[in-house]
PDB file of C-alpha atoms in Angstrom:
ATOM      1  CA  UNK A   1      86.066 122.992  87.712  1.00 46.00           C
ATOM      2  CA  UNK A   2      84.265 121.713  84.718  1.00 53.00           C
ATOM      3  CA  UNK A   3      82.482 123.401  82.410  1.00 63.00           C
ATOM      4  CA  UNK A   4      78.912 121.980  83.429  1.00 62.00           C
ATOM      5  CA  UNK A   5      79.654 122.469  86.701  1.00 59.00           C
ATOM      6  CA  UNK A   6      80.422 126.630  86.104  1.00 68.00           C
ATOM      7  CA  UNK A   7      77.363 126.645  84.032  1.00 67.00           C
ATOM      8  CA  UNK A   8      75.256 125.304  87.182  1.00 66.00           C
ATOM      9  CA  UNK A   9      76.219 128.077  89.161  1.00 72.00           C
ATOM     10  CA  UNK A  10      74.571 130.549  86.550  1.00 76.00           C
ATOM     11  CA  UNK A  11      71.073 131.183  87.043  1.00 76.00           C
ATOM     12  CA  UNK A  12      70.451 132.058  83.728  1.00 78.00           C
ATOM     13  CA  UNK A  13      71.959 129.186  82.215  1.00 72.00           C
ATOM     14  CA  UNK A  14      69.622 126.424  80.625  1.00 72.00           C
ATOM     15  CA  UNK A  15      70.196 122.915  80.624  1.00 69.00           C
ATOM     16  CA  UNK A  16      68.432 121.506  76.957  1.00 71.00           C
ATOM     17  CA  UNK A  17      68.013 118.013  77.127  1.00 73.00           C
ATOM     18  CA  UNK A  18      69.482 116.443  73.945  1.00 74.00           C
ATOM     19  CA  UNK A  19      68.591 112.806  73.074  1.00 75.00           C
ATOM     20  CA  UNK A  20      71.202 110.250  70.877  1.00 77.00           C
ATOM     21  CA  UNK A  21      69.956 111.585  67.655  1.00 78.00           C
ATOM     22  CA  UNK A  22      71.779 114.671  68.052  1.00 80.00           C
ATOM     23  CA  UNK A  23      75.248 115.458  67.025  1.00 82.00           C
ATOM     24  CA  UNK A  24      75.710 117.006  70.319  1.00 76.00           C
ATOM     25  CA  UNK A  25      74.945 113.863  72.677  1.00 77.00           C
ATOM     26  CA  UNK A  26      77.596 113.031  74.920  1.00 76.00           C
ATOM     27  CA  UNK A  27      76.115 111.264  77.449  1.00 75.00           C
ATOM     28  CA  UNK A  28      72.623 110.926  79.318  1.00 83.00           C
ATOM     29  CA  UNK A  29      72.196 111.150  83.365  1.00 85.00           C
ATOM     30  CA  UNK A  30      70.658 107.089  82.657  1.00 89.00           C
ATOM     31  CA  UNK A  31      73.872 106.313  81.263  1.00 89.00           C
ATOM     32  CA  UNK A  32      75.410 107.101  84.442  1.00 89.00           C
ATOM     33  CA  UNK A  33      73.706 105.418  86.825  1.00 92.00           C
ATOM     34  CA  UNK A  34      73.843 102.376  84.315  1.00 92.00           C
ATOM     35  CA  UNK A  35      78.296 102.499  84.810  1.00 91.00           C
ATOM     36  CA  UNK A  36      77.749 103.161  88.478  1.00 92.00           C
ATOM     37  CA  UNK A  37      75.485  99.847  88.425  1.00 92.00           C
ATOM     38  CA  UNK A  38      78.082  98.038  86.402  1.00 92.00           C
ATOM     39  CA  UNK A  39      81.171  99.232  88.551  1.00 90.00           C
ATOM     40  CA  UNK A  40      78.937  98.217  91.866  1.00 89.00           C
ATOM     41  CA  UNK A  41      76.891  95.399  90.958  1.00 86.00           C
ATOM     42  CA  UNK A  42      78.435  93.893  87.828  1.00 89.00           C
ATOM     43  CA  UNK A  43      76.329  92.910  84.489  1.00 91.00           C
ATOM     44  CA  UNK A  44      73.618  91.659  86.541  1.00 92.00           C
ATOM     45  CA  UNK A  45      73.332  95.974  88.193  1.00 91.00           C
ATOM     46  CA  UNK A  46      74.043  97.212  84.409  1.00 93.00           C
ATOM     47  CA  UNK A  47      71.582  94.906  82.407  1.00 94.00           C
ATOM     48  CA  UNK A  48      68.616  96.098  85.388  1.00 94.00           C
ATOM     49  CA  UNK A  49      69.310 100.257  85.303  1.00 93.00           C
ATOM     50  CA  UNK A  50      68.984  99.689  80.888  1.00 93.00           C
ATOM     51  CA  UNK A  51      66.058  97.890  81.516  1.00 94.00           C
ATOM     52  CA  UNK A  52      64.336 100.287  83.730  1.00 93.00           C
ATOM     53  CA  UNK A  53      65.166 103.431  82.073  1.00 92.00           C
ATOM     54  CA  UNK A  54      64.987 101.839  78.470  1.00 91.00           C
ATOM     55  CA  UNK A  55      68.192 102.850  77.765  1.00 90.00           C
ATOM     56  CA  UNK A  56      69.661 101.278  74.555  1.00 90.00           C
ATOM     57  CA  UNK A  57      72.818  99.107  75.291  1.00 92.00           C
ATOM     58  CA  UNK A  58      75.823 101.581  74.567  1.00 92.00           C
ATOM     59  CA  UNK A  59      78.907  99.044  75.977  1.00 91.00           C
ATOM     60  CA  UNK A  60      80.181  96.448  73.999  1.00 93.00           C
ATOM     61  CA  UNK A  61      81.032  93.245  75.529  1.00 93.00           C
ATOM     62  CA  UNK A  62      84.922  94.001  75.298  1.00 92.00           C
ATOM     63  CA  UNK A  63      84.526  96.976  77.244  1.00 91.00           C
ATOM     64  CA  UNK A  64      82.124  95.924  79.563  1.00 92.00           C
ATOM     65  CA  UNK A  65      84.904  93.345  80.701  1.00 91.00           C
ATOM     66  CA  UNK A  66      87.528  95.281  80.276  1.00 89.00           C
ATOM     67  CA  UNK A  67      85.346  98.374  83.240  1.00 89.00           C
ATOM     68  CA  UNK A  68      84.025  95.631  85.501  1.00 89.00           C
ATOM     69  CA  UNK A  69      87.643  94.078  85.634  1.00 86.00           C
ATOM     70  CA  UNK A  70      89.346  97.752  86.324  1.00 85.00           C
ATOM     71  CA  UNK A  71      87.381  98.563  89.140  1.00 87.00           C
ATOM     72  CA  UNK A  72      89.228  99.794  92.375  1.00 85.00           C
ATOM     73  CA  UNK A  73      88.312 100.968  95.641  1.00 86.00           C
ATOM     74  CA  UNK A  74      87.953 104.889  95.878  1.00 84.00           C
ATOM     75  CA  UNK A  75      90.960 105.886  99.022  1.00 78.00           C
ATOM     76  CA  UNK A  76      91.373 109.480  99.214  1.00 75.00           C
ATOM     77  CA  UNK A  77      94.797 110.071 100.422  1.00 66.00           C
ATOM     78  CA  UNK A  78      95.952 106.495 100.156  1.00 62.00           C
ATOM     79  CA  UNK A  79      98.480 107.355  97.589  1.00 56.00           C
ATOM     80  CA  UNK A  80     100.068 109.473 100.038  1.00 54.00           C
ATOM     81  CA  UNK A  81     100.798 106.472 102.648  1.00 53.00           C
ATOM     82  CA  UNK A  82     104.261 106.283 103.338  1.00 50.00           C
ATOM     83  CA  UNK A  83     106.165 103.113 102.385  1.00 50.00           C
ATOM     84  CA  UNK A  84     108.607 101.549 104.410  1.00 50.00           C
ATOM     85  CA  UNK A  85     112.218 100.800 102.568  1.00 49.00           C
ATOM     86  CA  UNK A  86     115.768 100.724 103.848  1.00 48.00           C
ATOM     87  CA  UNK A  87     119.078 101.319 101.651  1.00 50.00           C
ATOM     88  CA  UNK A  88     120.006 103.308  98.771  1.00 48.00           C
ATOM     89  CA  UNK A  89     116.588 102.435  96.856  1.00 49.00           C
ATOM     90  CA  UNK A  90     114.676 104.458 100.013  1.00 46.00           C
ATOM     91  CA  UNK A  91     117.011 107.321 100.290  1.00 48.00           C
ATOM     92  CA  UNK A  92     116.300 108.213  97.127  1.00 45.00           C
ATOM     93  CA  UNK A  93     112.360 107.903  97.398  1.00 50.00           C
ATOM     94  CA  UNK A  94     111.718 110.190 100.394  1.00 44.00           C
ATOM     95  CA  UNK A  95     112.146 113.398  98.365  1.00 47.00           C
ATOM     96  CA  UNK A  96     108.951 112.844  96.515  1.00 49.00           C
ATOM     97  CA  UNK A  97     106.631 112.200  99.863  1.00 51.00           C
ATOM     98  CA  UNK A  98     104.853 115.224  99.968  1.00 52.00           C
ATOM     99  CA  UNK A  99     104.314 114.330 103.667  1.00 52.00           C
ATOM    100  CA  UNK A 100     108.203 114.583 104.242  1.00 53.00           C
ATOM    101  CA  UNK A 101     109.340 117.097 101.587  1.00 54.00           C
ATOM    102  CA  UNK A 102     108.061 120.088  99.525  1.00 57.00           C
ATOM    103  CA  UNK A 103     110.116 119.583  96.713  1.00 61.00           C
ATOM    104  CA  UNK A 104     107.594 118.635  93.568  1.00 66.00           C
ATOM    105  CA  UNK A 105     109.049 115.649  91.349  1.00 66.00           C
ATOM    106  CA  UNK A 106     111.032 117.441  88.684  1.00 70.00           C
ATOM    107  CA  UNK A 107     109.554 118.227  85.152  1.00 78.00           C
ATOM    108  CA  UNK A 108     111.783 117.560  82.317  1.00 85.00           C
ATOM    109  CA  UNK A 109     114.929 117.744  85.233  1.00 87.00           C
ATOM    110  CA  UNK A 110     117.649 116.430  82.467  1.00 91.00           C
ATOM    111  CA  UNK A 111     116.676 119.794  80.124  1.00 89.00           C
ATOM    112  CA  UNK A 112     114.875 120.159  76.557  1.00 89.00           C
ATOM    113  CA  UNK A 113     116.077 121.346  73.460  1.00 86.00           C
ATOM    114  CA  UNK A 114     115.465 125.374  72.781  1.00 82.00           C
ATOM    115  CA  UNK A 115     112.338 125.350  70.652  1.00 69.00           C
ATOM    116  CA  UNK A 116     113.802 127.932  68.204  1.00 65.00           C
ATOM    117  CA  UNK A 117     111.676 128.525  65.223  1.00 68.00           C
ATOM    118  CA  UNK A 118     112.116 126.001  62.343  1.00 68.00           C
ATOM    119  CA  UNK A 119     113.599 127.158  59.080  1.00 73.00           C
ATOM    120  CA  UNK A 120     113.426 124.756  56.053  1.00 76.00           C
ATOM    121  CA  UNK A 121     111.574 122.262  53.810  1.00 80.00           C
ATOM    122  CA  UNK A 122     109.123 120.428  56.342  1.00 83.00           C
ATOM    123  CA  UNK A 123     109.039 116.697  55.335  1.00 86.00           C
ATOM    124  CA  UNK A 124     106.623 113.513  56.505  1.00 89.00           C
ATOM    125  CA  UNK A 125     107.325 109.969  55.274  1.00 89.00           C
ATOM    126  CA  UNK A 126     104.385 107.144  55.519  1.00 90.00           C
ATOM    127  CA  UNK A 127     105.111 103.366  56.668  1.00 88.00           C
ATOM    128  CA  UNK A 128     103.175 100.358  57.057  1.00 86.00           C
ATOM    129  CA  UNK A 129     103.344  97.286  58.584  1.00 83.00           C
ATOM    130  CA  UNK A 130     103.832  95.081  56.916  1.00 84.00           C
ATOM    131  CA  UNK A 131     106.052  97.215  54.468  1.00 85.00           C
ATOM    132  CA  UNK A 132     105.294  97.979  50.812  1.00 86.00           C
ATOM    133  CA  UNK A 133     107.740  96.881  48.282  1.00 86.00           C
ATOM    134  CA  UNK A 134     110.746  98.697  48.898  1.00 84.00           C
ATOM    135  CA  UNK A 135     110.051 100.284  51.873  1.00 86.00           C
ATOM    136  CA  UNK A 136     111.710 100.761  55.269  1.00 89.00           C
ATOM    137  CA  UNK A 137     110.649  98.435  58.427  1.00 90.00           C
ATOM    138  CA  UNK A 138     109.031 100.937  60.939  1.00 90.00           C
ATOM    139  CA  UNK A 139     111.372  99.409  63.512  1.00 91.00           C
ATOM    140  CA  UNK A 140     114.401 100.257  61.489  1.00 92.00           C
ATOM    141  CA  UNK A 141     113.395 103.737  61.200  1.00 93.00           C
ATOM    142  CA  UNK A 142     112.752 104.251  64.883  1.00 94.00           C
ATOM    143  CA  UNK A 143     115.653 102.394  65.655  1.00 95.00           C
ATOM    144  CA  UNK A 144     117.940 104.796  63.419  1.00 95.00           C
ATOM    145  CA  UNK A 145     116.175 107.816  64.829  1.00 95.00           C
ATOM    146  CA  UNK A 146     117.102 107.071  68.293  1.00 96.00           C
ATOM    147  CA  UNK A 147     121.047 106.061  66.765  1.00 96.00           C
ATOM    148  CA  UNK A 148     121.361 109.501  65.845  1.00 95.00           C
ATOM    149  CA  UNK A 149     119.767 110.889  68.886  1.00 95.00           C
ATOM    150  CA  UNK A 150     122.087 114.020  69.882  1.00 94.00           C
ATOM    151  CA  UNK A 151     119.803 116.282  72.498  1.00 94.00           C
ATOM    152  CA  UNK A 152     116.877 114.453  73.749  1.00 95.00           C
ATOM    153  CA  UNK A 153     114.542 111.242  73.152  1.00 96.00           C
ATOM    154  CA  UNK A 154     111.189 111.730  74.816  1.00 96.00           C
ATOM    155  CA  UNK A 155     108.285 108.429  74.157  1.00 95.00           C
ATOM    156  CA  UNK A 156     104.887 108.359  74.710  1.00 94.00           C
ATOM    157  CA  UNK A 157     104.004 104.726  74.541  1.00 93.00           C
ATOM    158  CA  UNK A 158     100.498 102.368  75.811  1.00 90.00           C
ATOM    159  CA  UNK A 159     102.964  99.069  75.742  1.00 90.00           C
ATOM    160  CA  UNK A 160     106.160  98.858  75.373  1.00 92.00           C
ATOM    161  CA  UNK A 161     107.847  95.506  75.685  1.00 92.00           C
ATOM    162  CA  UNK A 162     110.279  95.899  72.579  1.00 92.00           C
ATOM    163  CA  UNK A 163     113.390  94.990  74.033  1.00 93.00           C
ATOM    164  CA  UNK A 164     115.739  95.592  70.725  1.00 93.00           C
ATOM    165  CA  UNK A 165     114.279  99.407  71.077  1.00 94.00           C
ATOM    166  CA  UNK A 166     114.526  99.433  74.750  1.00 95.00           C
ATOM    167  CA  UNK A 167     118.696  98.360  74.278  1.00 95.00           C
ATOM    168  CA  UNK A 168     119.206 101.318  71.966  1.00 95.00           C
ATOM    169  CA  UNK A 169     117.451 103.749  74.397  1.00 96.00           C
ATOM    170  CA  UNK A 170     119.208 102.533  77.246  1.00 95.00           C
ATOM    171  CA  UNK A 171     122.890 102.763  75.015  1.00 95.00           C
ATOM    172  CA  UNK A 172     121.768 106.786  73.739  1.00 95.00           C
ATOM    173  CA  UNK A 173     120.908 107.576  77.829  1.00 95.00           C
ATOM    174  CA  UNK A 174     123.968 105.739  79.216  1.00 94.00           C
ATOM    175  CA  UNK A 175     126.630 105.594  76.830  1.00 93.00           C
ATOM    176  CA  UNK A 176     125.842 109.222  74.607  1.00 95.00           C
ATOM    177  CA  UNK A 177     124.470 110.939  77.810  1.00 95.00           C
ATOM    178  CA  UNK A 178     121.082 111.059  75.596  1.00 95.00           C
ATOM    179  CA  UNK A 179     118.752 112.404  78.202  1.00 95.00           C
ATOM    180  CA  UNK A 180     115.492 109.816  77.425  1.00 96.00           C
ATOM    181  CA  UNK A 181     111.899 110.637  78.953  1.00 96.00           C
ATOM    182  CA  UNK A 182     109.582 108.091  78.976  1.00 95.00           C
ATOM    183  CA  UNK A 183     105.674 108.260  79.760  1.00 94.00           C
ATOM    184  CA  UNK A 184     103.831 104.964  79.805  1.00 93.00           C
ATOM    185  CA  UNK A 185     100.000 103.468  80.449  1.00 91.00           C
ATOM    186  CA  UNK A 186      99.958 102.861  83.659  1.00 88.00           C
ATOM    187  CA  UNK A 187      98.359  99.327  83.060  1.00 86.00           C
ATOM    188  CA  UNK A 188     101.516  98.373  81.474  1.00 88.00           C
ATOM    189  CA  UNK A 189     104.038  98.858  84.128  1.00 91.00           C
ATOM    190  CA  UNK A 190     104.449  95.093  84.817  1.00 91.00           C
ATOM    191  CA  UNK A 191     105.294  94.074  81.586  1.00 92.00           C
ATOM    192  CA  UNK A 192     107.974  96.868  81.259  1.00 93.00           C
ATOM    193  CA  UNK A 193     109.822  95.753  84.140  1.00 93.00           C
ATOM    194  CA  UNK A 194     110.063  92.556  82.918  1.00 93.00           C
ATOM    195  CA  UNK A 195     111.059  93.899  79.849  1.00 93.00           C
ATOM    196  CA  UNK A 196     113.795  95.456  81.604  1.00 93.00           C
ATOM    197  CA  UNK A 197     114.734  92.733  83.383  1.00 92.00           C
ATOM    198  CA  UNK A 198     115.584  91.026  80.022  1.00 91.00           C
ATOM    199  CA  UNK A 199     117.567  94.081  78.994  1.00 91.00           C
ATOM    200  CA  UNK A 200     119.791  93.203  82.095  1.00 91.00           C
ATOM    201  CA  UNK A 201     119.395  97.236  83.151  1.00 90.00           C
ATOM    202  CA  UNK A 202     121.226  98.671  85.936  1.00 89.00           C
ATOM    203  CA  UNK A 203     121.189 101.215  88.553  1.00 88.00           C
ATOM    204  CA  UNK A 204     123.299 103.107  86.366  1.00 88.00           C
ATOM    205  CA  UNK A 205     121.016 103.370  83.278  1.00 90.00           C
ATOM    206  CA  UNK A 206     118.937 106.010  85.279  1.00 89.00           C
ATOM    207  CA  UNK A 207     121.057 108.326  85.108  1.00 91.00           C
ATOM    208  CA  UNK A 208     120.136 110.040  82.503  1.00 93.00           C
ATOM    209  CA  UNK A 209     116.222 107.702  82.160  1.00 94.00           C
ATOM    210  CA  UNK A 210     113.331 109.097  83.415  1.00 93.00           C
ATOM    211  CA  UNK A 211     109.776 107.103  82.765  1.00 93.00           C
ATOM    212  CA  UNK A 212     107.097 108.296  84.438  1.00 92.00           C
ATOM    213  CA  UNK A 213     103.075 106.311  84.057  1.00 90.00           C
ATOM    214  CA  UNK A 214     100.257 107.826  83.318  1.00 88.00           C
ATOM    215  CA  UNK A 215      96.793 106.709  82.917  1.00 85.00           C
ATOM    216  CA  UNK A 216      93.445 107.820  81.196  1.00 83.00           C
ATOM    217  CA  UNK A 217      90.430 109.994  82.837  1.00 84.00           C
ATOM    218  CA  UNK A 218      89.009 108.771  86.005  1.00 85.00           C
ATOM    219  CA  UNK A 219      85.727 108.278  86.721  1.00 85.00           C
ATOM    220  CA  UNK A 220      84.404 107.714  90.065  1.00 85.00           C
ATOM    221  CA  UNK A 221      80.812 106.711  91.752  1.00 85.00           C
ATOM    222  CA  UNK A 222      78.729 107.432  94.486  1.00 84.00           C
ATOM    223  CA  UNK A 223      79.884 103.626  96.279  1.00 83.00           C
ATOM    224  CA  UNK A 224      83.761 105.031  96.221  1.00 85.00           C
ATOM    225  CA  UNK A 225      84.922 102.995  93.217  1.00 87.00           C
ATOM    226  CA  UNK A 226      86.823 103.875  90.778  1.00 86.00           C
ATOM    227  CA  UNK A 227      87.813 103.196  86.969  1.00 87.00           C
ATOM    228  CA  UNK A 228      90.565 104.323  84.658  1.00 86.00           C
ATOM    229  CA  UNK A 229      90.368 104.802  81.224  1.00 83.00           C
ATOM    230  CA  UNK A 230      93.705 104.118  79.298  1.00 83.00           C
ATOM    231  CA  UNK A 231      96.342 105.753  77.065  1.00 84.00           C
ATOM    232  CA  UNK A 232      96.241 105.342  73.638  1.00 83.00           C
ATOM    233  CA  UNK A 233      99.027 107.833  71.839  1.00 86.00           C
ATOM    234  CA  UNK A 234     101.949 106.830  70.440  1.00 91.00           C
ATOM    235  CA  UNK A 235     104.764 108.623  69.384  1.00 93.00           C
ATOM    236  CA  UNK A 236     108.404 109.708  69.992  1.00 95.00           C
ATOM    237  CA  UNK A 237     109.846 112.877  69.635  1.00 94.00           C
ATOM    238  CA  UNK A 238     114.212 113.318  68.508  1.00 94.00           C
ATOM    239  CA  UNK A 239     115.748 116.335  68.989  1.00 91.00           C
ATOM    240  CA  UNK A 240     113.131 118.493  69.129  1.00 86.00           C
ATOM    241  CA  UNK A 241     113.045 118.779  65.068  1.00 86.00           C
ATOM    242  CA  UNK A 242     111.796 115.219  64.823  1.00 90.00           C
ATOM    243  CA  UNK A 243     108.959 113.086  65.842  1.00 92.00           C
ATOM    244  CA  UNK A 244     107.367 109.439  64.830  1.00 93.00           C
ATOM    245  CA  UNK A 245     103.775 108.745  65.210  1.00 92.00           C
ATOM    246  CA  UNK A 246     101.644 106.239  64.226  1.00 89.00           C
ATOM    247  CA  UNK A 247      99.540 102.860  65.330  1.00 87.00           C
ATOM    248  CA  UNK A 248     102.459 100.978  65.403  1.00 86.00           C
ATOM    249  CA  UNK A 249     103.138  99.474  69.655  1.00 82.00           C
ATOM    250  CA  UNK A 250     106.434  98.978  70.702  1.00 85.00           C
ATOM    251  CA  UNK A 251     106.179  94.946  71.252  1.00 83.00           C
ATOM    252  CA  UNK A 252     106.959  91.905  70.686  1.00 70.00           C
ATOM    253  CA  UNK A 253     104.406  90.434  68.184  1.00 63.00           C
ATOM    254  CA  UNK A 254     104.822  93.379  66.143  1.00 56.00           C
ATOM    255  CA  UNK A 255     105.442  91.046  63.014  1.00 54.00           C
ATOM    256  CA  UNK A 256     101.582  89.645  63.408  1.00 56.00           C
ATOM    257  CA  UNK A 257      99.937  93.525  63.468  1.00 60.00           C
ATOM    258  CA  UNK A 258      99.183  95.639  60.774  1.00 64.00           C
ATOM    259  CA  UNK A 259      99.885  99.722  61.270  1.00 57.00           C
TER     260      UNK A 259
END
């Protein structure tokens, strides 16, 4: 339960109305009904609920779009529906029905590295993109870092579409017996299939692969819709003595972007 919702329950407890001026504004009731309006109505529904509460604009254009274009129907339970499948591909699938078994899908099922206490000189190296002078490509270093992969490789990634990073993963899970986790935004999903279609991956690779999606808070209205927000970190842990982390995405036009 939230925390505004436990402090409802108190009698004692005093809701202070804070306006925008104060460091401690997160959001207003008016703001509310404005992103139900928007998720129900479009622009037309937002623009009207500013306009009769006098609420100051607080959406850009870019997100406006990006809300209105996100919105889904609200089906409790509809993520639960069975799917119908025949073959290999569906025998494996059942055991994560809920409906069918009571098994829970496995955390971390390929092991971790014991998180023993570290003992030495802690270092952290900068890099850009583009590089300084001298300095190593970010690609080359997390290229190199998943090379010498010995225990584990666990990502964290919003896109990832790199296939050159995607082949060395795929040769530390399948020809080391690397285990690799990988958690991705949920929006990008598509692309990394075809990604992995390009990387001409097999059954086999997921042997020792596990990528799971994941996707930002949820936010839901009084008309049952619905709208994610997204995943923004980046990084990749080695080892479990080493991690990368940074701005820098895991794609294609990598060259044009500065991290």
């Amino acid at each position: 339960m939230a925390l505004s919702q436990v402090q409802c329950l108190d009698d004692n407890n005093v809701n202070w109305r804070v306006n925008e001026a104060k460091p401690e504004f997160f959001y207003s009731e008016e703001q509310r009904l404005a992103l139900e309006a928007l998720l129900h109505g479009g622009r037309e529904g937002f623009q009207k609920v500013l306009e009769t509460h006098n609420v100051r604009k607080f959406l850009s254009n870019p997100e406006l779009e990006r809300l209105a274009g996100n919105v889904q129907d609200y089906q409790p339970g509809a993520e639960n529906v069975k799917q119908e499948g025949d073959g290999e591909d569906a025998a494996v699938s059942l055991q994560y029905w809920p409906e069918r078994s009571d098994i829970d899908i496995p955390e971390l099922d390929m092991g971790w590295p014991d998180c023993a206490s570290y003992r030495g000189v802690t270092r952290a190296n900068v890099y850009t993109q583009p590089p300084m002078e001298g300095q190593t490509h970010i690609k080359e270093v997390v290229r190199k870092m998943i090379v010498q992969a010995q225990k584990v490789v666990a990502v964290v990634m919003d896109m990832f579409t790199d296939v050159d990073i995607f082949k060395d993963l795929l040769d530390a899970s399948f020809k080391r017996k690397v285990p690799v986790y990988i958690i991705l935004e949920s929006t990008g999903v598509q692309h990394f299939l075809e990604m992995c279609e390009r990387a001409m991956m097999h059954r086999g690779h997921l042997k020792n692969l596990r990528v799971r999606t994941i996707a930002g808070t949820e936010f839901y209205t009084h008309s049952s819709k619905k709208v994610c927000g997204m995943l923004s970190q980046k990084f990749m842990f080695v080892d479990g003595d080493r991690a990368v982390s940074g701005s820098y995405r895991w794609v294609g036009e990598r060259g044009l972007s500065r991290s």
